Short mmCIF file of C-alpha atoms in Angstrom, two decimals:
data_model
loop_
_atom_site.label_atom_id
_atom_site.label_comp_id
_atom_site.label_asym_id
_atom_site.label_seq_id
_atom_site.Cartn_x
_atom_site.Cartn_y
_atom_site.Cartn_z
CA MET A 17 18.21 23.21 -3.94
CA ASN A 18 17.40 19.80 -4.32
CA VAL A 19 15.16 17.20 -3.30
CA ILE A 20 15.57 14.12 -4.93
CA ARG A 21 19.13 13.46 -5.84
CA MET A 22 19.48 10.08 -7.89
CA SER A 23 23.13 9.14 -8.97
CA GLY A 24 23.72 5.89 -11.44
CA VAL A 25 20.12 3.83 -9.60
CA THR A 26 19.79 0.78 -11.20
CA LYS A 27 16.71 -2.05 -10.39
CA ARG A 28 16.62 -5.40 -11.28
CA TYR A 29 14.06 -7.80 -10.57
CA GLY A 30 15.42 -11.07 -12.03
CA GLN A 31 16.96 -11.40 -15.86
CA VAL A 32 14.61 -8.06 -16.18
CA THR A 33 15.95 -4.49 -15.71
CA ALA A 34 13.61 -2.33 -14.62
CA LEU A 35 16.30 0.92 -14.29
CA ASP A 36 19.61 0.91 -15.82
CA GLY A 37 21.89 4.29 -14.17
CA VAL A 38 19.64 6.52 -13.28
CA SER A 39 20.69 10.53 -12.37
CA MET A 40 19.09 13.23 -11.54
CA GLU A 41 18.44 15.66 -8.81
CA LEU A 42 15.02 17.29 -8.60
CA ALA A 43 15.57 20.52 -7.05
CA GLU A 44 12.75 22.05 -4.80
CA ASN A 45 8.85 24.16 -4.85
CA ARG A 46 8.91 23.09 -8.52
CA ILE A 47 6.48 20.37 -10.28
CA HIS A 48 8.60 18.03 -12.60
CA GLY A 49 6.24 16.27 -14.95
CA LEU A 50 8.77 12.56 -15.18
CA LEU A 51 7.53 11.47 -18.65
CA GLY A 52 7.92 7.87 -20.87
CA ARG A 53 5.79 4.58 -22.06
CA ASN A 54 4.18 1.97 -19.59
CA GLY A 55 7.32 0.67 -18.44
CA ALA A 56 9.28 2.85 -18.47
CA GLY A 57 10.41 2.90 -15.37
CA LYS A 58 8.07 5.99 -13.81
CA THR A 59 6.37 4.12 -10.86
CA THR A 60 9.70 2.02 -9.93
CA VAL A 61 11.65 5.81 -9.15
CA MET A 62 8.59 6.95 -7.33
CA GLN A 63 8.79 3.81 -5.14
CA ILE A 64 12.26 4.11 -4.57
CA LEU A 65 12.61 6.95 -3.80
CA THR A 66 9.08 6.42 -0.71
CA GLY A 67 11.28 3.72 -0.13
CA GLN A 68 8.92 1.41 -0.89
CA ALA A 69 11.20 -0.47 -3.17
CA PHE A 70 14.62 -1.39 -2.74
CA GLU A 71 17.31 -0.25 -5.90
CA THR A 72 19.53 -2.42 -6.98
CA SER A 73 22.68 -0.18 -6.37
CA GLY A 74 23.09 3.48 -6.97
CA GLY A 75 22.32 6.15 -3.70
CA VAL A 76 19.07 8.11 -3.25
CA GLU A 77 19.20 10.94 -1.05
CA VAL A 78 16.08 12.18 -1.01
CA PHE A 79 16.12 15.68 1.43
CA GLY A 80 19.61 14.38 2.49
CA GLU A 81 18.98 10.83 3.67
CA HIS A 82 17.84 7.82 2.46
CA PRO A 83 14.83 7.76 2.42
CA TYR A 84 14.41 4.01 3.81
CA GLU A 85 12.99 3.19 6.42
CA ASN A 86 13.20 6.37 7.18
CA ALA A 87 11.10 8.15 9.56
CA ASP A 88 11.87 11.67 9.72
CA VAL A 89 12.21 12.39 5.43
CA LEU A 90 8.68 10.22 4.39
CA GLY A 91 6.79 12.24 7.42
CA ARG A 92 7.35 14.75 5.03
CA ILE A 93 6.47 12.74 1.80
CA CYS A 94 2.79 12.14 -0.67
CA PHE A 95 2.75 9.68 -2.55
CA ILE A 96 -0.35 8.44 -4.63
CA LYS A 97 0.08 5.89 -7.19
CA GLU A 98 -2.47 4.80 -9.87
CA SER A 99 -2.61 1.42 -7.95
CA GLN A 100 -2.92 2.35 -3.66
CA ARG A 101 -4.89 -0.33 -2.17
CA TYR A 102 -7.77 1.19 0.44
CA PRO A 103 -8.54 -1.38 3.11
CA ASP A 104 -11.46 -3.43 1.36
CA PHE A 105 -13.65 -2.72 4.82
CA PHE A 106 -12.79 1.59 4.65
CA LYS A 107 -15.38 3.91 3.34
CA VAL A 108 -14.62 6.30 1.99
CA LYS A 109 -14.61 8.76 4.76
CA HIS A 110 -12.29 6.18 6.99
CA ALA A 111 -9.16 7.09 4.87
CA LEU A 112 -9.38 10.40 4.89
CA ARG A 113 -9.20 10.73 8.50
CA ALA A 114 -6.29 7.98 8.10
CA ALA A 115 -4.67 10.61 6.05
CA GLU A 116 -5.61 13.31 8.61
CA LEU A 117 -4.19 11.22 11.19
CA LEU A 118 -0.88 10.71 9.56
CA TYR A 119 -0.07 14.05 7.48
CA PRO A 120 0.89 17.11 9.83
CA ASN A 121 0.28 19.69 7.14
CA TRP A 122 -3.35 18.05 6.01
CA ASP A 123 -6.37 20.25 6.15
CA ALA A 124 -8.96 19.29 6.99
CA GLY A 125 -11.12 22.21 5.47
CA PHE A 126 -9.77 21.82 1.83
CA ALA A 127 -10.69 18.20 2.08
CA ALA A 128 -14.52 18.53 2.67
CA GLU A 129 -14.03 20.99 -0.34
CA LEU A 130 -12.42 18.11 -2.76
CA VAL A 131 -14.75 16.34 -1.74
CA ASP A 132 -17.53 18.15 -3.09
CA ASP A 133 -15.33 19.77 -5.94
CA PHE A 134 -15.38 15.94 -7.26
CA GLY A 135 -18.50 14.79 -5.20
CA LEU A 136 -18.05 12.35 -3.39
CA PRO A 137 -19.75 10.37 -1.58
CA VAL A 138 -17.54 10.40 1.61
CA ASN A 139 -19.84 6.90 3.46
CA ARG A 140 -19.84 4.64 0.31
CA GLY A 141 -17.46 1.95 0.94
CA ILE A 142 -14.02 1.96 -1.09
CA LYS A 143 -15.26 -1.38 -2.72
CA LYS A 144 -18.47 0.36 -4.01
CA LEU A 145 -16.28 3.07 -5.83
CA SER A 146 -16.18 3.88 -9.54
CA ARG A 147 -12.88 4.08 -10.89
CA GLY A 148 -12.82 8.09 -10.83
CA MET A 149 -14.65 7.74 -7.67
CA LEU A 150 -11.41 5.71 -6.11
CA SER A 151 -9.17 8.07 -7.78
CA ALA A 152 -10.24 11.16 -6.55
CA VAL A 153 -9.58 9.82 -2.99
CA GLY A 154 -5.97 9.71 -3.79
CA VAL A 155 -6.38 13.68 -5.82
CA ILE A 156 -7.65 14.20 -2.06
CA ILE A 157 -4.92 12.55 -0.53
CA GLY A 158 -2.65 14.05 -2.18
CA LEU A 159 -3.31 17.88 -1.81
CA ALA A 160 -5.10 18.25 1.65
CA SER A 161 -2.39 16.46 2.43
CA ARG A 162 0.08 19.70 1.63
CA ALA A 163 3.40 17.32 2.21
CA PRO A 164 6.27 19.25 1.16
CA LEU A 165 7.81 16.59 -1.28
CA THR A 166 4.09 14.97 -2.98
CA PHE A 167 4.30 11.95 -5.93
CA PHE A 168 1.14 12.26 -8.54
CA ASP A 169 1.49 8.70 -10.31
CA GLU A 170 -1.20 8.77 -12.52
CA PRO A 171 -3.66 9.73 -10.26
CA TYR A 172 -6.23 10.48 -12.82
CA LEU A 173 -7.33 6.76 -13.78
CA GLY A 174 -12.02 7.00 -14.62
CA LEU A 175 -11.58 10.26 -13.96
CA ASP A 176 -13.53 12.29 -16.67
CA ALA A 177 -12.05 15.30 -19.16
CA VAL A 178 -13.48 17.72 -16.47
CA ALA A 179 -12.60 15.96 -12.96
CA ARG A 180 -8.90 16.53 -14.25
CA GLN A 181 -9.13 19.95 -15.10
CA LEU A 182 -10.11 20.21 -11.82
CA PHE A 183 -7.38 18.30 -9.88
CA TYR A 184 -3.99 20.78 -11.95
CA ASP A 185 -7.24 23.99 -11.65
CA ARG A 186 -6.71 22.77 -7.77
CA LEU A 187 -3.23 21.58 -7.28
CA LEU A 188 -1.81 25.22 -9.95
CA ALA A 189 -4.08 27.28 -7.46
CA ASP A 190 -2.27 25.54 -3.73
CA TYR A 191 0.93 25.37 -5.04
CA ALA A 192 1.02 29.03 -5.64
CA ASP A 193 -0.16 29.13 -2.55
CA ARG A 194 1.64 27.38 -0.69
CA PRO A 195 5.28 26.03 -2.28
CA ARG A 196 5.74 22.65 -2.53
CA THR A 197 7.43 19.85 -4.87
CA VAL A 198 5.27 18.09 -6.94
CA VAL A 199 6.78 14.88 -9.33
CA LEU A 200 3.51 14.37 -11.43
CA SER A 201 4.23 11.55 -13.59
CA THR A 202 1.82 10.58 -16.85
CA HIS A 203 0.44 9.73 -20.34
CA LEU A 204 -1.59 13.46 -21.17
CA ILE A 205 1.10 15.52 -21.57
CA ASP A 206 -0.68 17.94 -23.63
CA GLU A 207 -2.55 18.41 -20.74
CA VAL A 208 -0.33 18.71 -18.67
CA SER A 209 2.63 20.52 -20.50
CA ASP A 210 1.63 24.27 -18.76
CA LEU A 211 1.75 22.87 -14.92
CA ILE A 212 4.89 21.46 -15.40
CA GLU A 213 8.27 23.36 -15.15
CA HIS A 214 10.57 21.05 -15.46
CA VAL A 215 10.77 17.39 -17.26
CA VAL A 216 12.61 13.74 -16.22
CA LEU A 217 11.68 11.99 -19.17
CA ILE A 218 12.49 7.84 -19.19
CA ASP A 219 12.32 5.47 -20.76
CA LYS A 220 13.89 1.21 -20.80
CA GLY A 221 14.81 2.72 -17.24
CA ARG A 222 17.20 5.37 -19.15
CA ILE A 223 16.85 8.91 -18.80
CA LEU A 224 15.88 10.49 -21.88
CA LEU A 225 16.10 14.21 -21.05
CA ASP A 226 15.95 16.07 -18.18
CA GLU A 227 15.45 20.04 -18.55
CA ASP A 228 12.82 22.78 -18.30
CA ALA A 229 10.02 22.77 -19.77
CA ASP A 230 10.54 26.43 -21.03
CA THR A 231 13.89 25.27 -22.78
CA LEU A 232 11.71 22.22 -24.33
CA ARG A 233 9.81 24.25 -25.29
CA THR A 234 11.58 26.13 -27.86
CA ARG A 235 14.34 23.10 -28.35
CA ALA A 236 12.65 21.11 -31.43
CA VAL A 237 10.39 22.83 -34.55
CA THR A 238 8.19 21.23 -37.00
CA VAL A 239 9.86 22.60 -40.85
CA THR A 240 7.41 21.71 -43.78
CA GLY A 241 8.07 22.71 -47.59
CA PRO A 242 10.05 20.53 -50.59
CA VAL A 243 11.36 17.57 -49.68
CA THR A 244 14.97 19.05 -51.12
CA SER A 245 14.19 22.84 -49.37
CA VAL A 246 14.23 20.75 -46.23
CA GLU A 247 16.73 18.20 -46.91
CA SER A 248 19.22 20.85 -46.54
CA PHE A 249 17.95 22.78 -44.40
CA VAL A 250 18.03 20.10 -42.16
CA ALA A 251 21.29 18.52 -42.89
CA GLY A 252 23.52 18.21 -39.71
CA ARG A 253 21.01 19.10 -37.80
CA THR A 254 19.17 15.91 -35.38
CA VAL A 255 16.43 14.70 -36.96
CA LEU A 256 13.50 12.82 -34.73
CA HIS A 257 11.00 12.00 -36.95
CA ARG A 258 9.85 12.53 -40.95
CA GLU A 259 7.44 12.17 -42.41
CA GLN A 260 7.46 12.42 -46.06
CA LEU A 261 3.75 12.86 -48.61
CA GLY A 262 4.18 12.65 -52.51
CA GLY A 263 7.15 15.98 -53.35
CA PHE A 264 6.10 17.40 -49.67
CA LEU A 265 8.17 17.18 -46.09
CA ARG A 266 7.49 17.14 -42.58
CA ALA A 267 10.89 17.08 -39.83
CA THR A 268 10.56 17.45 -36.70
CA VAL A 269 14.39 18.69 -35.83
CA SER A 270 15.74 19.70 -32.49
CA GLY A 271 18.26 23.02 -32.21
CA VAL A 272 16.82 25.67 -33.94
CA PRO A 273 17.35 28.22 -31.23
CA ASP A 274 15.07 31.18 -33.79
CA ARG A 275 13.12 30.75 -36.87
CA PRO A 276 15.69 31.33 -39.67
CA VAL A 277 13.26 32.54 -42.48
CA VAL A 278 14.39 30.51 -45.75
CA GLY A 279 11.59 30.67 -48.59
CA GLY A 280 8.91 27.67 -49.44
CA LEU A 281 9.30 26.31 -46.38
CA GLU A 282 7.31 26.62 -42.95
CA PHE A 283 7.97 26.28 -39.29
CA GLU A 284 5.44 24.81 -36.95
CA PRO A 285 6.31 24.70 -32.95
CA VAL A 286 6.98 20.97 -31.54
CA SER A 287 4.06 20.73 -28.65
CA LEU A 288 5.84 19.39 -25.53
CA GLN A 289 3.79 16.14 -25.95
CA GLN A 290 5.36 16.33 -29.69
CA LEU A 291 8.70 16.17 -28.49
CA VAL A 292 8.48 13.41 -25.79
CA VAL A 293 6.75 11.92 -28.64
CA ARG A 294 9.29 11.94 -31.61
CA THR A 295 12.17 11.52 -29.25
CA THR A 296 10.75 8.05 -27.63
CA GLN A 297 10.57 7.02 -31.00
CA MET A 298 14.18 8.36 -32.20
CA ASN A 299 15.25 5.93 -29.23
CA GLY A 300 14.98 2.33 -30.34
CA PRO A 301 13.44 0.86 -32.70
CA HIS A 302 10.77 -0.03 -31.29
CA ASN A 303 9.03 2.54 -29.53
CA GLY A 304 6.68 3.39 -32.33
CA ARG A 305 4.18 -0.15 -31.15
CA PRO A 306 1.80 0.34 -29.13
CA VAL A 307 1.98 -0.48 -25.34
CA GLY A 308 -0.79 -2.23 -23.69
CA ALA A 309 -2.63 1.35 -22.17
CA GLY A 310 -2.68 1.43 -18.75
CA ASN A 311 0.09 0.32 -16.22
CA GLY A 312 3.52 -0.06 -15.79
CA GLY A 313 5.37 -3.17 -15.91
CA ASN A 314 6.45 -3.75 -12.03
CA ARG A 315 3.01 -3.90 -10.49
CA MET B 5 6.77 5.95 18.95
CA ASN B 6 3.69 8.69 19.28
CA ARG B 7 4.30 7.42 14.33
CA VAL B 8 3.78 4.02 16.41
CA LEU B 9 0.22 5.73 18.07
CA ASP B 10 0.00 6.92 14.73
CA VAL B 11 -1.00 3.71 13.12
CA VAL B 12 -2.24 1.90 15.99
CA ARG B 13 -5.37 5.20 15.39
CA VAL B 14 -5.75 4.96 11.53
CA GLN B 15 -5.92 0.56 12.39
CA LEU B 16 -8.88 1.91 14.64
CA VAL B 17 -10.21 4.36 12.07
CA ASN B 18 -12.75 1.74 11.09
CA TRP B 19 -13.26 0.80 14.97
CA ARG B 20 -16.57 -0.68 15.40
CA GLY B 21 -16.16 -2.94 12.15
CA ILE B 22 -12.68 -3.71 14.12
CA PHE B 23 -14.91 -5.41 17.24
CA ALA B 24 -18.13 -5.87 15.89
CA TRP B 25 -17.52 -8.51 13.85
CA PRO B 26 -15.87 -10.49 16.70
CA LEU B 27 -18.05 -9.88 19.55
CA GLY B 28 -21.05 -10.64 16.23
CA ILE B 29 -20.12 -13.94 15.62
CA LEU B 30 -19.73 -14.77 19.26
CA ALA B 31 -23.09 -13.62 19.80
CA LEU B 32 -23.52 -15.54 16.72
CA THR B 33 -22.34 -18.79 18.06
CA LEU B 34 -23.97 -18.82 20.78
CA VAL B 35 -27.79 -18.29 19.69
CA ILE B 36 -26.74 -20.69 17.57
CA ASN B 37 -26.02 -22.67 20.70
CA LEU B 38 -28.10 -22.33 23.32
CA VAL B 39 -31.04 -22.39 20.42
CA THR B 40 -29.65 -26.15 19.64
CA PHE B 41 -29.29 -27.45 23.34
CA GLY B 42 -32.54 -26.27 24.04
CA VAL B 43 -34.38 -28.40 21.14
CA LEU B 44 -31.67 -30.91 21.59
CA SER B 45 -32.78 -30.72 25.83
CA ASP B 46 -34.41 -34.25 26.71
CA ASP B 47 -31.78 -35.55 24.17
CA VAL B 48 -28.62 -34.48 25.64
CA PRO B 49 -27.48 -34.63 28.92
CA SER B 50 -26.54 -31.65 30.83
CA ASN B 51 -23.00 -31.87 31.95
CA GLY B 52 -23.13 -33.41 28.20
CA ARG B 53 -24.27 -29.87 27.02
CA VAL B 54 -20.29 -28.35 26.01
CA THR B 55 -19.61 -26.67 23.23
CA GLY B 56 -16.19 -25.74 21.05
CA SER B 57 -17.56 -22.56 19.66
CA LEU B 58 -15.81 -20.62 21.21
CA VAL B 59 -12.31 -21.55 18.66
CA SER B 60 -14.65 -19.33 16.03
CA ILE B 61 -13.93 -16.22 17.65
CA TYR B 62 -10.07 -16.65 18.28
CA ILE B 63 -10.07 -17.62 13.95
CA VAL B 64 -12.51 -13.65 13.79
CA MET B 65 -8.80 -13.38 14.82
CA PHE B 66 -6.96 -15.29 12.38
CA VAL B 67 -8.08 -13.14 9.34
CA ALA B 68 -9.21 -10.41 10.93
CA HIS B 69 -4.81 -9.87 10.76
CA LEU B 70 -4.48 -11.68 7.55
CA GLN B 71 -5.43 -8.52 6.35
CA THR B 72 -3.90 -6.04 8.47
CA ILE B 73 -1.05 -7.24 6.98
CA THR B 74 -2.37 -7.59 3.24
CA GLN B 75 -5.24 -3.96 3.09
CA VAL B 76 -3.93 -2.16 5.61
CA PHE B 77 -0.49 -2.41 5.78
CA PRO B 78 -0.15 -1.11 1.48
CA PHE B 79 -2.43 0.91 2.65
CA ALA B 80 0.08 2.63 5.53
CA LEU B 81 3.31 2.45 3.69
CA GLY B 82 1.12 4.47 1.06
CA LEU B 83 0.29 7.12 3.18
CA SER B 84 4.27 7.67 4.39
CA VAL B 85 4.70 4.80 6.97
CA THR B 86 7.23 2.91 7.94
CA ARG B 87 7.63 -0.73 7.97
CA TRP B 88 9.05 -0.28 12.31
CA ALA B 89 6.02 2.60 13.19
CA PHE B 90 3.54 0.02 11.26
CA TYR B 91 4.30 -3.25 12.32
CA ALA B 92 4.85 -1.93 16.07
CA GLY B 93 1.36 -0.68 15.62
CA THR B 94 0.21 -4.20 14.28
CA THR B 95 2.15 -5.52 17.81
CA VAL B 96 0.54 -2.63 20.32
CA LEU B 97 -3.51 -3.71 18.30
CA VAL B 98 -3.14 -7.40 18.47
CA VAL B 99 -1.50 -7.71 21.88
CA ALA B 100 -4.82 -4.56 23.64
CA GLN B 101 -7.43 -6.47 20.91
CA GLY B 102 -5.93 -9.82 23.27
CA LEU B 103 -5.98 -8.70 27.04
CA LEU B 104 -9.28 -6.50 25.76
CA PHE B 105 -11.19 -9.67 24.56
CA GLY B 106 -9.31 -12.25 26.99
CA LEU B 107 -11.21 -9.69 30.14
CA LEU B 108 -14.36 -9.95 27.98
CA LEU B 109 -14.36 -14.06 27.67
CA LEU B 110 -13.36 -14.15 31.40
CA LEU B 111 -16.64 -11.58 32.09
CA LEU B 112 -18.08 -14.51 30.17
CA GLU B 113 -17.01 -17.08 31.43
CA LEU B 114 -18.20 -16.03 34.80
CA VAL B 115 -21.63 -14.46 33.52
CA GLU B 116 -22.52 -18.25 32.87
CA ARG B 117 -21.27 -19.71 36.09
CA TRP B 118 -23.75 -17.66 37.83
CA THR B 119 -26.37 -18.31 35.61
CA GLY B 120 -26.22 -22.01 35.42
CA GLY B 121 -24.90 -22.45 31.49
CA TRP B 122 -27.21 -20.52 30.23
CA GLY B 123 -30.42 -21.34 31.37
CA ILE B 124 -29.73 -24.55 30.49
CA GLY B 125 -26.36 -25.73 32.07
CA LEU B 126 -24.57 -24.42 28.68
CA ARG B 127 -20.46 -24.66 28.50
CA TYR B 128 -19.90 -22.28 25.89
CA ILE B 129 -16.99 -20.13 27.06
CA GLY B 130 -16.01 -22.03 30.58
CA LEU B 131 -15.14 -25.04 28.73
CA PRO B 132 -14.21 -28.06 31.77
CA PHE B 133 -10.11 -27.64 29.57
CA LEU B 134 -9.93 -23.70 30.08
CA VAL B 135 -11.43 -23.18 33.79
CA GLN B 136 -8.15 -21.55 35.93
CA ASP B 137 -7.69 -21.42 39.52
CA ASN B 138 -7.54 -17.67 39.72
CA LEU B 139 -8.91 -14.97 38.09
CA LEU B 140 -5.29 -13.92 36.44
CA LEU B 141 -4.76 -16.83 35.30
CA GLN B 142 -7.87 -17.29 33.53
CA TRP B 143 -7.63 -14.13 31.95
CA LEU B 144 -4.77 -15.31 30.25
CA ALA B 145 -6.00 -18.13 29.56
CA TYR B 146 -8.76 -16.47 27.16
CA ALA B 147 -5.67 -13.90 26.39
CA VAL B 148 -2.73 -15.43 25.45
CA PRO B 149 -4.64 -17.85 22.19
CA PHE B 150 -5.46 -14.34 20.51
CA LEU B 151 -2.11 -13.26 20.42
CA ALA B 152 -1.15 -16.58 18.43
CA PHE B 153 -3.58 -16.08 16.36
CA SER B 154 -3.63 -13.27 15.35
CA ALA B 155 0.39 -14.36 14.96
CA VAL B 156 -0.36 -16.22 12.70
CA GLY B 157 -2.56 -14.90 10.48
CA VAL B 158 0.14 -11.83 10.08
CA CYS B 159 3.27 -14.08 9.51
CA PHE B 160 0.61 -15.60 6.81
CA GLY B 161 0.40 -12.10 5.51
CA VAL B 162 3.36 -11.20 5.15
CA VAL B 163 5.28 -13.99 3.30
CA PHE B 164 1.87 -13.37 0.61
CA LYS B 165 3.29 -9.32 0.85
CA ARG B 166 6.66 -10.66 0.29
CA TRP B 167 6.67 -13.46 -1.74
CA GLY B 168 3.09 -13.85 -3.02
CA GLN B 169 0.76 -16.62 -3.01
CA SER B 170 3.70 -18.99 -4.39
CA GLY B 171 5.66 -18.40 -1.21
CA VAL B 172 2.03 -19.03 0.88
CA TYR B 173 2.46 -22.69 -0.88
CA ALA B 174 5.92 -23.09 0.61
CA VAL B 175 5.81 -22.61 4.03
CA THR B 176 2.84 -24.06 4.05
CA ILE B 177 3.46 -27.66 2.70
CA GLY B 178 7.15 -26.81 3.69
CA ALA B 179 4.91 -26.60 7.64
CA ALA B 180 3.53 -29.84 6.57
CA LEU B 181 6.30 -31.72 5.79
CA VAL B 182 8.33 -30.75 8.71
CA LEU B 183 5.80 -31.91 11.23
CA ALA B 184 4.94 -35.04 9.43
CA GLY B 185 9.18 -35.74 9.62
CA LEU B 186 8.82 -35.49 13.17
CA VAL B 187 6.20 -37.59 14.05
CA LEU B 188 7.40 -40.17 10.98
CA LEU B 189 10.84 -39.66 13.85
CA VAL B 190 8.33 -40.00 16.74
CA SER B 191 7.06 -42.88 16.06
CA ARG B 192 10.64 -44.86 14.22
CA LEU B 193 12.29 -44.36 18.06
CA GLY B 194 8.76 -45.16 19.54
CA TRP B 195 8.51 -41.67 21.83
CA TRP B 196 4.99 -41.27 21.38
CA PRO B 197 4.04 -42.56 25.43
CA ALA B 198 6.18 -39.61 26.30
CA VAL B 199 5.92 -36.89 24.12
CA GLY B 200 2.25 -37.75 26.17
CA ARG B 201 3.58 -37.98 29.36
CA PHE B 202 4.46 -33.95 28.42
CA PHE B 203 2.23 -32.89 27.62
CA THR B 204 0.05 -34.37 31.01
CA ASP B 205 2.37 -33.56 33.17
CA GLN B 206 2.05 -29.12 31.61
CA SER B 207 -0.91 -27.18 33.68
CA THR B 208 -3.68 -26.54 31.18
CA PHE B 209 -2.58 -22.94 32.17
CA ALA B 210 0.74 -23.93 29.92
CA LEU B 211 -0.42 -24.93 27.89
CA LEU B 212 -2.86 -22.48 26.78
CA ALA B 213 -0.97 -20.16 27.68
CA GLY B 214 3.12 -20.83 28.22
CA TYR B 215 3.41 -22.22 24.37
CA PRO B 216 1.03 -19.84 22.52
CA LEU B 217 2.70 -17.60 23.89
CA VAL B 218 6.34 -18.07 22.96
CA ILE B 219 4.88 -19.09 19.96
CA ALA B 220 3.01 -15.50 19.29
CA VAL B 221 6.00 -14.14 19.90
CA VAL B 222 8.82 -16.51 17.82
CA LEU B 223 6.36 -15.56 14.95
CA GLY B 224 6.26 -12.19 15.38
CA ALA B 225 10.02 -11.25 15.00
CA ALA B 226 9.83 -13.38 11.60
CA GLY B 227 7.40 -11.42 10.19
CA TRP B 228 9.21 -8.62 10.64
CA LEU B 229 12.73 -9.65 9.24
CA VAL B 230 10.31 -11.00 6.67
CA ILE B 231 8.44 -7.48 5.76
CA ARG B 232 11.27 -5.30 6.62
CA ARG B 233 11.83 -6.28 3.21
CA ALA B 234 8.50 -6.55 1.96
CA THR B 235 6.93 -4.25 -0.58
CA PRO B 236 3.43 -3.28 -0.89
#
């Protein structure tokens, strides 16, 4: 069953087209990775799916209905975004208590465990939290709310590697016990590649990939060898990336179902992260350029 | 309806802060006035010891509900509350707060009377134009202005959330222009005596509770139309 359905969704902010005919369906009880560069449109997709922003055109269905002002649908959603605003006059415990009041599946015991795990000071004012602690508040609300559909939009800002691993471990363990639909938007693709079961790659407001993670992992391969051998091997295939060093060529190609044994060529698997990077770079001449790290362009 | 009450409870999660601030400001201004008139007791005749500090608690409510929109609204929508539930819950809270603080002021007014103006003839709560004939009218005369001040705060908040800082400027300047235009028009037509008569003909109850209630309702409805399409 599909929890989310978007068909031909376009979103314009004045002259800027944030989403350009986005269509996708996300299945129930899976962990979906929503990947893409800064400003690609990830946050806009999630804002529209949670009724916080409005699509310019196209069809949006969450649990079979449009989410805007739909208490029935929204009551089953938790959306944790990196830029989530908390009232300045709240302490950590007030934010957690508010979440407890609003989420029917809230597990106070689990929340208390997570507070311990992350070493979060519940009596501290929200304004006095470090960036990492603020992210931890969102992560705890996202996990303990146990909403049937949970969005995490880059929830890890400021969290160190150990805390991020803690988040992934807790998410996976709780997901195994209580299956639900999770949409995780992230830049740290390598870190979550074992976690996500389905990948949606979005770039410049368009969907580039929409496939099972397992399929994607076997989809491309990097081949290295003398220029002439590699060139003859990749001829007729989609080359995602090529690097030449002297007489050696290293090419990433898609559409190689099994590893052929070809003399003088070396084959390596391509990580999800590399595949995403190369696919995105293929999508446009500007994609080799860095974009300021941080946030999407539509906050 | 349950969701609306949930929103009220979320807003009251930090209830100490919500009630401590207005009460603290009220207590503080009372002390300042007592000290001031205590020191000046020889210079100010006891029938002239009137202060307008009471307005401070109303201004606190304006600021509080401006923040309700700029800070609690994005938080609540982040936790999957609909705009309707949020706005209805805020309305319930504003009305309840107004009635409660109105009741408090009513009681303080009685205390002020019984103690002969806090012992020094100070009129801090029961200002001459505020005093009504009976307790119910007195309660409403204190309570309704809270609703009007809160509604103005909510309105500025929703305009800010929907159109940003430039929206707030546009609304403020627009309101000032309309007001200036009206003043000009009334002057041109020589209607000032009529305007003055209108206000003196009204009872103080109408001016304190009647018209502020109309303002609160109109602004409250306008705020809903704006927040419907606001993003957190």
